Coordinates of C-alpha atoms in Angstrom, one line a residue:
X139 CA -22.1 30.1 -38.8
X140 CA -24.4 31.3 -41.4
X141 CA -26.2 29.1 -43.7
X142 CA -24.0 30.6 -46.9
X143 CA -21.4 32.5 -48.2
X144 CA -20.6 34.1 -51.1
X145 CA -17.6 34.6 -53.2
X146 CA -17.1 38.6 -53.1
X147 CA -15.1 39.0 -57.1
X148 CA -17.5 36.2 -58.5
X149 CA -20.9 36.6 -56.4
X150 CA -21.1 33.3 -56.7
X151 CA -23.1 31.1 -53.3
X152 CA -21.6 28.1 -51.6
X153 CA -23.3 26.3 -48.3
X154 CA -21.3 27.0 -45.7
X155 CA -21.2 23.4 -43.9
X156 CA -17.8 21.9 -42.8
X157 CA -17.0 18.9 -44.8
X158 CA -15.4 17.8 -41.2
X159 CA -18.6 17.5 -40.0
X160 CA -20.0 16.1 -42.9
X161 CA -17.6 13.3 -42.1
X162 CA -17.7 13.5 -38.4
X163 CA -21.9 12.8 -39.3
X164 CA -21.1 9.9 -41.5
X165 CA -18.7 8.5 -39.1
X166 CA -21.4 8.5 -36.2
X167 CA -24.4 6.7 -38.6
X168 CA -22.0 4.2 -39.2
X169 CA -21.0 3.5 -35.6
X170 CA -24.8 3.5 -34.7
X171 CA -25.1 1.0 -37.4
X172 CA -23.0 -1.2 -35.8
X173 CA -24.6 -3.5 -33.2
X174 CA -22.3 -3.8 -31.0
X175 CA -20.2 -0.8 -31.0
X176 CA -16.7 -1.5 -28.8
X177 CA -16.2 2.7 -29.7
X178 CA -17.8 5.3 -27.6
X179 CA -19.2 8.0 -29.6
X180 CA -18.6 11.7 -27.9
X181 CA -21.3 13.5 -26.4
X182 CA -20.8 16.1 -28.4
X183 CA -21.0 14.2 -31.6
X184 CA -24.0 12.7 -30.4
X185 CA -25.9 15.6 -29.9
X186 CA -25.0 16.6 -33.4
X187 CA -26.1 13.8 -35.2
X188 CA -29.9 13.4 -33.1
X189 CA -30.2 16.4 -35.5
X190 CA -28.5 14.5 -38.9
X191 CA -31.7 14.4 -40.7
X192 CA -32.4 18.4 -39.8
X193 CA -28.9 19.1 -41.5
X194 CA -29.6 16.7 -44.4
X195 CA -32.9 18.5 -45.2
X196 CA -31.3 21.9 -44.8
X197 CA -28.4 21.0 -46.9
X198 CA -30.0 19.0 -49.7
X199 CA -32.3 22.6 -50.5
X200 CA -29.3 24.9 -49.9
X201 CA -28.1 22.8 -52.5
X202 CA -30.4 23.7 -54.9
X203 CA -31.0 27.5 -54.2
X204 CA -27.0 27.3 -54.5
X205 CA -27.3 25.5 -57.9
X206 CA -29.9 27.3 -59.4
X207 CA -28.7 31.1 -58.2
X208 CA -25.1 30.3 -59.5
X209 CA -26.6 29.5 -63.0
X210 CA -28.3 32.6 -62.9
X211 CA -25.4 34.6 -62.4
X212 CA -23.2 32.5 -64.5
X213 CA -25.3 32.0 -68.0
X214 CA -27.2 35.4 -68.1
X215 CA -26.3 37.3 -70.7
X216 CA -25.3 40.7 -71.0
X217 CA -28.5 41.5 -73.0
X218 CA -30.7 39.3 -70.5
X219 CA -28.9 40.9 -67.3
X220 CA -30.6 44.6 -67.7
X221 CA -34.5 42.3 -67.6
X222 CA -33.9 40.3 -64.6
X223 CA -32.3 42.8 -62.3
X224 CA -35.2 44.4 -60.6
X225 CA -35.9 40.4 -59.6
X226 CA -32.3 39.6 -59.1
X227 CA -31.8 42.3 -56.3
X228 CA -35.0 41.4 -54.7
X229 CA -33.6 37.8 -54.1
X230 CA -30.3 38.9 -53.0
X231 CA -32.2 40.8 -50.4
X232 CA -34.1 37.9 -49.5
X233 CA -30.2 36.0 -49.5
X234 CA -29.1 38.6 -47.1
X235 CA -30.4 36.9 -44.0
X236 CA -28.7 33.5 -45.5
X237 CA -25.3 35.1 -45.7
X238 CA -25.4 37.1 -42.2
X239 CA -27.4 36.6 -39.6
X240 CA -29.3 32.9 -39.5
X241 CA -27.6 30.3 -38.6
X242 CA -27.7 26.0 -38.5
X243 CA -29.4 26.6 -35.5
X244 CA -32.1 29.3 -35.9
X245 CA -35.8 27.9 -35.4
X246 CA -37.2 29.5 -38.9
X247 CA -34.0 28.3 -40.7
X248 CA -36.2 25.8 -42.4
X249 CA -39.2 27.9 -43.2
X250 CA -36.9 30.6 -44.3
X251 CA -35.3 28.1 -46.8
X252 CA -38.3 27.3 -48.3
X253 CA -39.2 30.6 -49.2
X254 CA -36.1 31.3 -50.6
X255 CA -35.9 28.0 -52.3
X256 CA -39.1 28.9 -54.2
X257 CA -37.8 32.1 -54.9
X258 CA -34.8 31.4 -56.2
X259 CA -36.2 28.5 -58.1
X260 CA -39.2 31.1 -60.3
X261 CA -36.1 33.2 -61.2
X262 CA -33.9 30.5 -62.9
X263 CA -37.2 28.4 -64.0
X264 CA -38.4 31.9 -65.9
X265 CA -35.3 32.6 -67.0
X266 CA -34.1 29.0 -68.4
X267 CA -37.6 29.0 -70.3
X268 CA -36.7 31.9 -72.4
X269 CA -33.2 31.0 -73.2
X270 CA -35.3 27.9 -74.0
X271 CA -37.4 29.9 -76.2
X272 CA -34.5 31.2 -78.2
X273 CA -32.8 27.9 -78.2
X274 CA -36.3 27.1 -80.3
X275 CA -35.9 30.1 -82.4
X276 CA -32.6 29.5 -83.3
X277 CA -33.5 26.2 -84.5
X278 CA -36.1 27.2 -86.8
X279 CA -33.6 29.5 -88.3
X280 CA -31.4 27.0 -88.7
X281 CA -33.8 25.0 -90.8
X282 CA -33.6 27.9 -93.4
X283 CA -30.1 26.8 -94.5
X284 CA -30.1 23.6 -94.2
X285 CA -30.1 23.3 -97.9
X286 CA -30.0 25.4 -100.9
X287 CA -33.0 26.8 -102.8
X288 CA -32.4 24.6 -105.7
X289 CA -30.2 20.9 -106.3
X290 CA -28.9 19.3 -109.5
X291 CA -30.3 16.1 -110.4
X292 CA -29.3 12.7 -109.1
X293 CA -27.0 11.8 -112.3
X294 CA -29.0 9.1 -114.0
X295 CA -29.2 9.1 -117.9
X296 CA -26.3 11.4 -117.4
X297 CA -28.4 13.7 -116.4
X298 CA -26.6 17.0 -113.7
X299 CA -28.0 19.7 -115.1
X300 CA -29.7 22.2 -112.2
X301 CA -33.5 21.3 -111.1
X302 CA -35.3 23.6 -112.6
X303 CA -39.0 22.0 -113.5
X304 CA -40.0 22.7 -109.6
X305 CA -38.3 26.3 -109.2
X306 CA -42.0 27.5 -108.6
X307 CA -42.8 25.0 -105.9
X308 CA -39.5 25.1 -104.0
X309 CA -39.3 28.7 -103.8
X310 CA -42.8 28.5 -102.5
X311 CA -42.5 26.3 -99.2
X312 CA -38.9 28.2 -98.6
X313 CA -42.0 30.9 -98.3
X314 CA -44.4 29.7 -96.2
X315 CA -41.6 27.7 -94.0
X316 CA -40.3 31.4 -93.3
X317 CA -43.6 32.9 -92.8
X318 CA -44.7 30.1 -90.5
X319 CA -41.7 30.1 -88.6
X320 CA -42.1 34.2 -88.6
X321 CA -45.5 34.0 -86.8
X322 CA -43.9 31.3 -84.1
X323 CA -41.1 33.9 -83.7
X324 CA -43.6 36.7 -83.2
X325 CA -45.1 34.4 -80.2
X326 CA -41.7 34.1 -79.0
X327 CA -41.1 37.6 -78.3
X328 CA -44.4 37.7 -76.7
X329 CA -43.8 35.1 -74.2
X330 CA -40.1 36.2 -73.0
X331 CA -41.6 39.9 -72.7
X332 CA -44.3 38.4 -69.8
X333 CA -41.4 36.1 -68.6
X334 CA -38.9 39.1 -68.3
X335 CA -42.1 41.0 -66.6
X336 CA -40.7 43.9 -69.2
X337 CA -42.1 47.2 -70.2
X338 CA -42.0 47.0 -73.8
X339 CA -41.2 51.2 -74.1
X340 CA -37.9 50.2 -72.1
X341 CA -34.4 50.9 -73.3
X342 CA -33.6 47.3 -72.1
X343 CA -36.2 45.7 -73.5
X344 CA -35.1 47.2 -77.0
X345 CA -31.6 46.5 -76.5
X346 CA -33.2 42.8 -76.1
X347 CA -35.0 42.9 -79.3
X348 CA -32.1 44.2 -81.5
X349 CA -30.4 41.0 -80.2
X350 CA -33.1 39.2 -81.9
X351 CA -33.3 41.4 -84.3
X352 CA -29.6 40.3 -85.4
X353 CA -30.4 36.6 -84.8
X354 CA -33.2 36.6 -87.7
X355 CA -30.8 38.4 -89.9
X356 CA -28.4 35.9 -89.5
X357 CA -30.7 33.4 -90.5
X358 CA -31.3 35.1 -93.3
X359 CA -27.8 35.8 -94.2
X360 CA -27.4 32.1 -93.8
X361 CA -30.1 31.2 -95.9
X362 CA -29.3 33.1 -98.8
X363 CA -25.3 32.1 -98.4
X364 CA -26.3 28.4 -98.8
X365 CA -27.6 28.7 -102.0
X366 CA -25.1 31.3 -103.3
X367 CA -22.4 29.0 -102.2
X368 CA -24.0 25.8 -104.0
X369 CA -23.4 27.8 -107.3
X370 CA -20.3 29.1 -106.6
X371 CA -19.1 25.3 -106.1
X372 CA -20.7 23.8 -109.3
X373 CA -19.7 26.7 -111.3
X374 CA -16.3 27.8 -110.1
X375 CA -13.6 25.6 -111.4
X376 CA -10.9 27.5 -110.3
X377 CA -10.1 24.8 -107.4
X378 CA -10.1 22.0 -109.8
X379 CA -6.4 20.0 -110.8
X380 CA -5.0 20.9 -114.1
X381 CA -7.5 19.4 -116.8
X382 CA -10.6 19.0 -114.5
X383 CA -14.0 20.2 -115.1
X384 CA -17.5 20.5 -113.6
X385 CA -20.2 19.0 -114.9
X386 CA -22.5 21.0 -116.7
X387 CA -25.0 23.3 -114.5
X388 CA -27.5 24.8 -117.5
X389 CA -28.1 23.7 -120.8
X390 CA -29.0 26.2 -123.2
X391 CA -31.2 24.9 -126.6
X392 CA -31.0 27.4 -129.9
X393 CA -34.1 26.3 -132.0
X394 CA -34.3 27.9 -135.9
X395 CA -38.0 29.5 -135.8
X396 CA -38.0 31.1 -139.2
X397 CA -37.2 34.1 -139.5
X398 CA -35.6 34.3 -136.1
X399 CA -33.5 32.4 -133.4
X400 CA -35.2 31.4 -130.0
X401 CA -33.1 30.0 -127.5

């Protein structure tokens, strides 16, 4: 039988080792466990097992090359898919062999897996560290809007009225966190194009950055909606029971200055 299979609709991988001799296995290392066994084990089942630990190293890294080639196909994006086809095909070659012609029994099974096993393992490693990367981006643009531009103040002395003394300095490291986080962004990009192996001219690789693109824009959007909402709430009253108001936001001061009103 060949080391693995694949499902045709989902192209997902699976090792293709009977669980019945999984269990026939087991069932032998527990009779040779035994010291005096009153059961004979079958020759058959014998020769199997002398060869338990062979099976147990083949299986534990067809495991893996399993694990980490079904995450590929199942957590790529759409956007990602078009970057990491040239090296997807190129390991489904190298799978071909897997799937067809070598078997449990074939003497460069195990050097075979190996190679494959590495191969397999660079894809999903490269590709895992830049969804990583955007995980990281996401993040910082998630910081924009964590809170609004400006606050009220904490209520003692009666005092509600909007923050305004610090307007200058707040608006200021909203700045720079967005210009810092701009430059780590920038670096971003730069490693997932050498990670994707990408020609940056490429239709795909600009489809890819338009994603991004729309990413940052939502942070923005984000940003800006946190604040517009925080004066919509302490402004708009319409919400409020029959009677209730909002404390006040502004206050406004009308000074005489002969000949003329300054407020």
């Amino acid at each position: 039988n060949p080391l693995l299979v694949r499902n045709a609709s989902k192209k997902l991988l699976s090792v293709n080792f009977d669980p019945q001799l999984v269990a026939m296995l087991r069932e032998v290392h527990y009779l040779n466990m035994r010291e005096e066994s009153e059961q004979s084990i079958p020759e058959t089942a014998g020769a199997v097992f002398s060869k338990d630990d062979m099976y147990r190293r083949y299986i534990q890294n067809l495991d893996l090359i399993v694990q980490w080639y079904n995450k590929i196909r199942e957590n790529v994006l759409d956007v990602e898919y078009p970057l990491i086809e040239r090296q997807l095909n190129s390991v489904d070659s190298q799978l071909e062999r897997a799937l067809t012609t070598l078997c449990w029994t074939s003497e460069e099974a195990w050097e075979y897996i190996q190679e494959t096993r590495e191969a397999v393992h660079k894809l999903e490693s490269e590709l895992q560290t830049a969804k990583d990367n955007i995980e990281n981006m996401k993040n910082m643009l998630t910081h924009w809007s964590e809170s609004p531009l400006f606050a009220r103040h904490d209520g003692k002395k009666d005092n509600t009225l909007l923050i305004l003394e610090d307007r200058e300095q707040r608006m200021t490291a909203r700045r720079d966190l967005m210009a810092k986080d701009s430059t780590a962004i920038h670096e971003i990009v730069k490693k997932n194009l050498e990670l994707f192996q990408a020609n940056e001219e490429s239709a795909e690789w600009k489809r890819y950055l338009d994603y991004l693109d729309d990413l940052v824009t939502d942070g923005f959007f984000n940003s800006v909606n946190k604040s517009l909402s925080f004066l919509l709430e302490h402004t708009d009253g319409s919400s409020l029971p029959e009677g209730g108001s909002l404390p006040a936001l502004f206050e406004a001061k009308l000074e005489l200055v002969q000949p003329n009103m300054v407020f």
